[in-house]
Amino acid sequence: MGAAVTWRDRGWGAGVFKAAVSARAVCLCSWCVCLWLPGMEPTRVAIIGSGLIGCSWAMVFAAGGFKVKLYDIAQQQLTTALESIRKQMKELEESGFLKGTLNAEKQLALISVCTDLKAAVEGATFIQECTPENLELKKKIFSQLDLIVDDNVILSSSTSCLLPSKLFTGLKHVKQCIVSHPVNPPYFVPLVEIVPHPETDPSVTERTYALMKKIGQSPVKLNREIEGFVLNRLQYAVISEAWRLVGEGVISPTDLDIVMSDGLGMRYAFIGPLETMHLNAEGISNYCERYREGMKLVLNTFGPVPEFSGEIEQKISQAMSEKIPAVPKHLGARREWRDDCLVGLAKLKKQMKSN
């Protein structure tokens, strides 16, 4: 659990703490920081950026019953985003896969749009930034937000690879800043990596974690920032070895994907690599006793980090394009198929957990 965090560590005055306890907003124990103070319970969120990730976040929060203000600089972009959200929600409702207890119309009614940043974040207790993956652009957005938010708002970024220390350092409200990295598409894949800045207040991490749980996501907390966070480090390790195996002529690109989709991926959809080790022997220690030398032997044969270019890139690109032509029509259709599969898998996992 780590060092105890008291109400003094959080900067609360004794009066604020007593009021919070009397309102049952916090526990009496010294370390609990997972709940919100009176008046801070999140009911309104702001989404900055109305692209694919922003729209998905808007849908996730609306499904959880939150009022959502979706911000972008162009009204036409927002109009297109709302049309896309409406279409997706209707389709999900018709197929029985709409999240939440509200119907599509009621969820849609919770989402409004705005082209004025200050108006968009007014009254919000949680702000999720979803702009393109550009450091200077994101820093500009957070600098603007830093000037207009109060001391209770959580400033969260959807960045997939930019370190919190690069995004938030120097901001007046740096203690309120955090990364909440979703997996694309967030509506169908619930994982959220919560990554604090070195100066992030522990209560912000806990409040963000609690909020993600409340809206039906599966948050994980990183204890410190690291390049690539966790998901991408694992993903890049797989991609890197896949690239080497194809490049060395060990296996075709198509068969390589089958190894994952019909092999490792079957169990990784339900249990992780460490539990897989645990179950594939009589516990972790027994697995290591049996296989550590074999694992080290194989790992020592891994090659250098690929360049991800040249002949191997062309070979893999050709194989993928033969299966799915790299044109919007075919890529879009395949993405819809992928999302339908993810919805079905999510429903199956939910049923299994309830059994």
Short mmCIF file of C-alpha atoms in Angstrom, two decimals:
data_model
loop_
_atom_site.label_atom_id
_atom_site.label_comp_id
_atom_site.label_asym_id
_atom_site.label_seq_id
_atom_site.Cartn_x
_atom_site.Cartn_y
_atom_site.Cartn_z
CA MET A 1 0.00 0.00 0.00
CA GLY A 2 2.96 2.32 0.54
CA ALA A 3 3.33 5.24 2.93
CA ALA A 4 0.21 6.50 4.65
CA VAL A 5 -1.31 9.64 3.15
CA THR A 6 -3.04 11.79 5.75
CA TRP A 7 -5.47 14.65 5.29
CA ARG A 8 -2.60 17.03 6.11
CA ASP A 9 -0.55 15.54 3.25
CA ARG A 10 -3.42 16.36 0.92
CA GLY A 11 -3.40 19.99 1.97
CA TRP A 12 -6.82 19.83 3.63
CA GLY A 13 -7.55 22.04 6.62
CA ALA A 14 -8.98 20.40 9.72
CA GLY A 15 -12.37 21.99 9.02
CA VAL A 16 -12.49 20.55 5.52
CA PHE A 17 -11.52 17.11 6.79
CA LYS A 18 -14.16 17.14 9.54
CA ALA A 19 -16.80 18.25 7.06
CA ALA A 20 -15.80 15.49 4.68
CA VAL A 21 -15.98 12.84 7.41
CA SER A 22 -19.35 14.07 8.65
CA ALA A 23 -20.64 13.92 5.08
CA ARG A 24 -19.27 10.36 4.80
CA ALA A 25 -17.19 11.46 1.82
CA VAL A 26 -13.98 9.96 3.18
CA CYS A 27 -13.06 7.09 5.44
CA LEU A 28 -11.74 7.68 8.92
CA CYS A 29 -8.60 5.69 8.13
CA SER A 30 -5.46 7.65 7.33
CA TRP A 31 -4.75 6.24 3.90
CA CYS A 32 -8.08 6.20 2.08
CA VAL A 33 -8.07 8.79 -0.71
CA CYS A 34 -10.33 7.04 -3.17
CA LEU A 35 -13.51 9.04 -2.63
CA TRP A 36 -14.46 12.59 -3.52
CA LEU A 37 -15.14 15.53 -1.23
CA PRO A 38 -18.69 16.94 -1.01
CA GLY A 39 -19.43 18.95 -4.12
CA MET A 40 -16.59 17.23 -6.00
CA GLU A 41 -18.48 14.07 -6.97
CA PRO A 42 -18.04 13.88 -10.74
CA THR A 43 -21.31 14.43 -12.60
CA ARG A 44 -20.01 16.58 -15.44
CA VAL A 45 -16.93 15.90 -17.55
CA ALA A 46 -15.30 17.73 -20.43
CA ILE A 47 -13.71 15.99 -23.41
CA ILE A 48 -11.13 18.05 -25.30
CA GLY A 49 -10.99 16.84 -28.90
CA SER A 50 -13.76 15.13 -30.87
CA GLY A 51 -11.83 12.59 -32.92
CA LEU A 52 -12.16 8.81 -32.57
CA ILE A 53 -10.81 8.69 -29.01
CA GLY A 54 -12.75 11.76 -27.88
CA CYS A 55 -16.02 10.36 -29.25
CA SER A 56 -15.37 7.01 -27.58
CA TRP A 57 -14.71 8.69 -24.23
CA ALA A 58 -17.90 10.73 -24.62
CA MET A 59 -19.88 7.54 -25.19
CA VAL A 60 -18.27 5.79 -22.21
CA PHE A 61 -19.02 8.68 -19.83
CA ALA A 62 -22.58 9.09 -21.15
CA ALA A 63 -23.17 5.38 -20.63
CA GLY A 64 -22.14 5.96 -17.02
CA GLY A 65 -24.76 8.70 -16.66
CA PHE A 66 -22.40 11.68 -16.81
CA LYS A 67 -23.11 14.96 -18.52
CA VAL A 68 -20.47 15.39 -21.22
CA LYS A 69 -19.28 18.57 -22.89
CA LEU A 70 -17.39 17.74 -26.08
CA TYR A 71 -14.99 20.48 -27.20
CA ASP A 72 -13.28 21.13 -30.52
CA ILE A 73 -12.18 24.23 -32.41
CA ALA A 74 -14.46 23.67 -35.43
CA GLN A 75 -18.26 23.41 -35.27
CA GLN A 76 -18.36 21.15 -38.34
CA GLN A 77 -16.03 18.68 -36.64
CA LEU A 78 -18.35 18.60 -33.64
CA THR A 79 -21.42 18.15 -35.83
CA THR A 80 -19.76 15.21 -37.56
CA ALA A 81 -18.71 13.77 -34.21
CA LEU A 82 -22.27 13.92 -32.83
CA GLU A 83 -23.64 12.26 -35.95
CA SER A 84 -21.08 9.48 -35.57
CA ILE A 85 -21.91 9.02 -31.88
CA ARG A 86 -25.64 8.91 -32.61
CA LYS A 87 -25.13 6.31 -35.35
CA GLN A 88 -22.94 4.12 -33.15
CA MET A 89 -25.27 4.31 -30.16
CA LYS A 90 -28.31 3.41 -32.25
CA GLU A 91 -26.50 0.44 -33.78
CA LEU A 92 -25.29 -0.72 -30.37
CA GLU A 93 -28.80 -0.41 -28.95
CA GLU A 94 -30.32 -2.38 -31.83
CA SER A 95 -27.75 -5.15 -31.38
CA GLY A 96 -28.21 -5.24 -27.60
CA PHE A 97 -24.66 -4.11 -26.87
CA LEU A 98 -25.29 -0.55 -25.67
CA LYS A 99 -23.54 0.06 -22.36
CA GLY A 100 -25.23 1.53 -19.29
CA THR A 101 -28.78 1.54 -17.99
CA LEU A 102 -30.04 4.48 -20.09
CA ASN A 103 -31.34 4.07 -23.62
CA ALA A 104 -29.53 5.63 -26.59
CA GLU A 105 -31.65 8.77 -26.71
CA LYS A 106 -31.12 9.52 -23.02
CA GLN A 107 -27.38 8.95 -23.36
CA LEU A 108 -27.24 11.21 -26.41
CA ALA A 109 -29.08 13.89 -24.46
CA LEU A 110 -26.21 13.92 -21.95
CA ILE A 111 -23.70 14.94 -24.64
CA SER A 112 -23.43 18.55 -25.78
CA VAL A 113 -20.78 20.32 -27.83
CA CYS A 114 -18.84 23.57 -27.53
CA THR A 115 -16.20 25.52 -29.45
CA ASP A 116 -15.25 27.73 -26.49
CA LEU A 117 -12.70 26.08 -24.20
CA LYS A 118 -13.58 28.04 -21.07
CA ALA A 119 -17.29 27.35 -21.50
CA ALA A 120 -16.60 23.69 -22.23
CA VAL A 121 -14.82 23.03 -18.94
CA GLU A 122 -17.12 25.16 -16.75
CA GLY A 123 -18.57 22.99 -13.99
CA ALA A 124 -16.50 19.94 -14.97
CA THR A 125 -14.72 18.01 -12.24
CA PHE A 126 -12.81 15.82 -14.69
CA ILE A 127 -11.30 16.90 -18.02
CA GLN A 128 -10.08 14.30 -20.52
CA GLU A 129 -7.79 15.63 -23.26
CA CYS A 130 -7.97 13.74 -26.58
CA THR A 131 -6.07 15.88 -29.07
CA PRO A 132 -3.64 14.43 -31.67
CA GLU A 133 -0.45 12.84 -30.37
CA ASN A 134 1.68 15.97 -30.66
CA LEU A 135 3.64 17.15 -27.63
CA GLU A 136 3.55 20.87 -28.39
CA LEU A 137 -0.18 20.80 -29.17
CA LYS A 138 -0.99 18.97 -25.95
CA LYS A 139 1.25 21.27 -23.89
CA LYS A 140 -0.55 24.25 -25.39
CA ILE A 141 -3.95 22.81 -24.44
CA PHE A 142 -2.88 22.07 -20.88
CA SER A 143 -1.32 25.52 -20.53
CA GLN A 144 -4.66 27.03 -21.51
CA LEU A 145 -6.54 24.74 -19.12
CA ASP A 146 -4.09 25.60 -16.35
CA LEU A 147 -5.23 29.21 -16.49
CA ILE A 148 -8.97 28.54 -16.21
CA VAL A 149 -9.50 25.54 -13.90
CA ASP A 150 -9.80 25.57 -10.12
CA ASP A 151 -7.89 23.49 -7.57
CA ASN A 152 -10.29 20.53 -7.55
CA VAL A 153 -10.49 19.62 -11.25
CA ILE A 154 -8.55 16.61 -12.52
CA LEU A 155 -6.66 17.28 -15.76
CA SER A 156 -6.24 13.99 -17.62
CA SER A 157 -4.58 13.15 -20.93
CA SER A 158 -5.33 10.27 -23.29
CA THR A 159 -1.74 10.23 -24.60
CA SER A 160 -0.44 6.81 -25.55
CA CYS A 161 3.28 7.55 -25.29
CA LEU A 162 4.07 11.05 -24.01
CA LEU A 163 5.42 11.00 -20.47
CA PRO A 164 3.54 13.03 -17.85
CA SER A 165 6.79 14.82 -16.98
CA LYS A 166 6.96 16.11 -20.55
CA LEU A 167 3.31 17.12 -20.63
CA PHE A 168 2.67 18.68 -17.24
CA THR A 169 5.92 19.96 -15.73
CA GLY A 170 5.72 23.68 -15.00
CA LEU A 171 1.94 23.86 -14.76
CA LYS A 172 0.45 25.61 -11.73
CA HIS A 173 -1.99 22.70 -11.30
CA VAL A 174 0.57 19.95 -11.91
CA LYS A 175 -0.58 18.09 -8.78
CA GLN A 176 -3.99 17.65 -10.46
CA CYS A 177 -2.55 16.24 -13.70
CA ILE A 178 -2.50 12.60 -14.75
CA VAL A 179 -2.46 10.39 -17.83
CA SER A 180 -5.47 8.11 -18.40
CA HIS A 181 -4.38 6.14 -21.45
CA PRO A 182 -7.22 4.17 -23.08
CA VAL A 183 -6.95 1.34 -25.58
CA ASN A 184 -8.38 1.96 -29.03
CA PRO A 185 -11.36 1.82 -29.20
CA PRO A 186 -12.07 2.70 -25.54
CA TYR A 187 -15.78 1.88 -25.78
CA PHE A 188 -15.03 -1.76 -26.58
CA VAL A 189 -11.68 -2.31 -24.81
CA PRO A 190 -11.97 -1.29 -21.14
CA LEU A 191 -8.33 -1.05 -20.06
CA VAL A 192 -7.12 2.38 -18.90
CA GLU A 193 -3.51 2.94 -17.83
CA ILE A 194 -3.34 5.57 -15.08
CA VAL A 195 0.08 7.20 -15.05
CA PRO A 196 0.93 9.97 -12.56
CA HIS A 197 3.36 12.84 -12.95
CA PRO A 198 6.08 12.72 -10.25
CA GLU A 199 4.23 15.59 -8.52
CA THR A 200 0.68 14.26 -8.96
CA ASP A 201 -1.22 14.21 -5.68
CA PRO A 202 -1.94 10.58 -4.66
CA SER A 203 -5.61 11.47 -4.19
CA VAL A 204 -5.82 12.40 -7.90
CA THR A 205 -4.61 8.94 -8.85
CA GLU A 206 -7.15 7.31 -6.54
CA ARG A 207 -10.02 9.54 -7.65
CA THR A 208 -9.23 8.85 -11.31
CA TYR A 209 -9.07 5.12 -10.62
CA ALA A 210 -12.44 5.23 -8.82
CA LEU A 211 -14.00 7.22 -11.65
CA MET A 212 -12.79 4.76 -14.29
CA LYS A 213 -14.22 1.87 -12.29
CA LYS A 214 -17.52 3.73 -11.95
CA ILE A 215 -17.91 4.12 -15.73
CA GLY A 216 -17.16 0.45 -16.34
CA GLN A 217 -13.52 0.64 -17.46
CA SER A 218 -10.70 -1.56 -16.16
CA PRO A 219 -8.08 0.83 -14.77
CA VAL A 220 -4.56 -0.12 -13.75
CA LYS A 221 -2.23 2.14 -11.78
CA LEU A 222 1.40 2.60 -12.75
CA ASN A 223 3.56 3.49 -9.76
CA ARG A 224 5.77 5.71 -11.88
CA GLU A 225 6.08 6.90 -15.46
CA ILE A 226 8.06 4.89 -18.00
CA GLU A 227 8.49 5.18 -21.76
CA GLY A 228 5.62 3.41 -23.52
CA PHE A 229 3.76 2.86 -20.24
CA VAL A 230 2.98 -0.87 -19.85
CA LEU A 231 0.58 -1.81 -22.65
CA ASN A 232 2.78 -0.46 -25.43
CA ARG A 233 5.94 -1.95 -23.93
CA LEU A 234 4.30 -5.37 -24.03
CA GLN A 235 2.80 -4.71 -27.46
CA TYR A 236 6.09 -3.49 -28.93
CA ALA A 237 7.91 -6.53 -27.55
CA VAL A 238 5.49 -8.78 -29.45
CA ILE A 239 5.61 -6.65 -32.62
CA SER A 240 9.39 -6.55 -32.53
CA GLU A 241 9.81 -10.32 -32.36
CA ALA A 242 7.03 -10.82 -34.94
CA TRP A 243 8.92 -8.50 -37.30
CA ARG A 244 12.19 -10.38 -36.77
CA LEU A 245 10.59 -13.80 -37.31
CA VAL A 246 9.02 -12.71 -40.59
CA GLY A 247 12.19 -10.92 -41.66
CA GLU A 248 14.33 -13.99 -41.00
CA GLY A 249 11.98 -16.15 -43.07
CA VAL A 250 10.87 -18.28 -40.13
CA ILE A 251 7.15 -17.75 -40.79
CA SER A 252 4.84 -15.87 -43.14
CA PRO A 253 3.08 -12.68 -42.00
CA THR A 254 -0.32 -14.37 -42.23
CA ASP A 255 0.71 -17.39 -40.17
CA LEU A 256 2.40 -15.13 -37.63
CA ASP A 257 -0.93 -13.42 -36.95
CA ILE A 258 -2.62 -16.80 -36.56
CA VAL A 259 -0.12 -17.74 -33.85
CA MET A 260 -1.45 -14.82 -31.84
CA SER A 261 -5.16 -14.83 -32.73
CA ASP A 262 -5.66 -18.60 -32.47
CA GLY A 263 -2.89 -19.28 -29.95
CA LEU A 264 -1.64 -16.84 -27.34
CA GLY A 265 -4.55 -14.46 -27.82
CA MET A 266 -7.13 -17.10 -26.90
CA ARG A 267 -5.97 -17.29 -23.30
CA TYR A 268 -4.64 -13.74 -23.03
CA ALA A 269 -8.21 -12.52 -23.55
CA PHE A 270 -8.99 -13.94 -20.11
CA ILE A 271 -5.72 -14.26 -18.17
CA GLY A 272 -2.37 -12.49 -18.38
CA PRO A 273 1.12 -13.90 -18.98
CA LEU A 274 1.96 -14.20 -15.29
CA GLU A 275 -1.19 -16.15 -14.44
CA THR A 276 -0.55 -18.26 -17.55
CA MET A 277 2.83 -19.19 -16.09
CA HIS A 278 1.20 -19.91 -12.73
CA LEU A 279 -1.37 -22.25 -14.27
CA ASN A 280 0.99 -23.95 -16.73
CA ALA A 281 2.91 -25.45 -13.81
CA GLU A 282 2.35 -25.92 -10.10
CA GLY A 283 2.66 -22.20 -9.49
CA ILE A 284 5.16 -19.54 -10.51
CA SER A 285 8.13 -20.98 -8.63
CA ASN A 286 7.59 -24.40 -10.18
CA TYR A 287 7.28 -22.82 -13.65
CA CYS A 288 10.57 -20.97 -13.19
CA GLU A 289 12.25 -24.12 -11.91
CA ARG A 290 11.08 -26.02 -14.99
CA TYR A 291 11.52 -23.45 -17.71
CA ARG A 292 13.93 -20.68 -16.67
CA GLU A 293 16.91 -22.12 -18.52
CA GLY A 294 14.86 -22.74 -21.67
CA MET A 295 13.43 -19.21 -21.55
CA LYS A 296 16.88 -17.68 -21.13
CA LEU A 297 18.21 -19.78 -24.02
CA VAL A 298 15.46 -18.56 -26.36
CA LEU A 299 15.61 -14.94 -25.18
CA ASN A 300 19.35 -14.82 -25.82
CA THR A 301 18.65 -15.56 -29.49
CA PHE A 302 16.46 -12.48 -29.93
CA GLY A 303 17.90 -10.01 -32.40
CA PRO A 304 18.32 -6.23 -32.24
CA VAL A 305 15.46 -3.73 -32.41
CA PRO A 306 14.17 -3.75 -36.02
CA GLU A 307 14.19 -0.63 -38.20
CA PHE A 308 10.58 -1.30 -39.28
CA SER A 309 11.41 -0.29 -42.84
CA GLY A 310 12.85 -1.61 -46.08
CA GLU A 311 12.22 -5.08 -47.56
CA ILE A 312 10.58 -6.52 -44.46
CA GLU A 313 8.14 -3.62 -44.28
CA GLN A 314 7.26 -4.16 -47.95
CA LYS A 315 6.83 -7.91 -47.42
CA ILE A 316 4.49 -7.48 -44.45
CA SER A 317 2.61 -4.62 -46.12
CA GLN A 318 2.00 -6.74 -49.22
CA ALA A 319 0.72 -9.66 -47.16
CA MET A 320 -1.62 -7.49 -45.11
CA SER A 321 -2.88 -5.63 -48.20
CA GLU A 322 -3.67 -8.90 -49.96
CA LYS A 323 -5.85 -9.85 -47.01
CA ILE A 324 -7.27 -6.35 -46.40
CA PRO A 325 -6.63 -3.76 -49.13
CA ALA A 326 -5.21 -0.57 -47.59
CA VAL A 327 -8.06 1.64 -48.78
CA PRO A 328 -10.69 3.33 -46.56
CA LYS A 329 -13.58 1.11 -47.65
CA HIS A 330 -11.90 -2.20 -46.83
CA LEU A 331 -10.08 -0.95 -43.72
CA GLY A 332 -13.33 0.53 -42.38
CA ALA A 333 -15.24 -2.71 -42.95
CA ARG A 334 -12.53 -4.72 -41.20
CA ARG A 335 -12.51 -2.30 -38.26
CA GLU A 336 -16.28 -2.71 -37.92
CA TRP A 337 -15.82 -6.49 -37.92
CA ARG A 338 -13.09 -6.13 -35.27
CA ASP A 339 -15.33 -3.96 -33.10
CA ASP A 340 -18.20 -6.43 -33.42
CA CYS A 341 -15.84 -9.19 -32.25
CA LEU A 342 -14.69 -7.05 -29.32
CA VAL A 343 -18.31 -6.38 -28.32
CA GLY A 344 -19.08 -10.09 -28.39
CA LEU A 345 -15.95 -10.89 -26.40
CA ALA A 346 -16.75 -8.21 -23.83
CA LYS A 347 -20.26 -9.63 -23.44
CA LEU A 348 -18.87 -13.14 -23.00
CA LYS A 349 -16.36 -11.99 -20.37
CA LYS A 350 -19.10 -10.15 -18.49
CA GLN A 351 -21.29 -13.28 -18.49
CA MET A 352 -18.41 -15.42 -17.28
CA LYS A 353 -17.61 -13.02 -14.42
CA SER A 354 -21.24 -13.06 -13.27
CA ASN A 355 -21.44 -16.86 -13.25
#
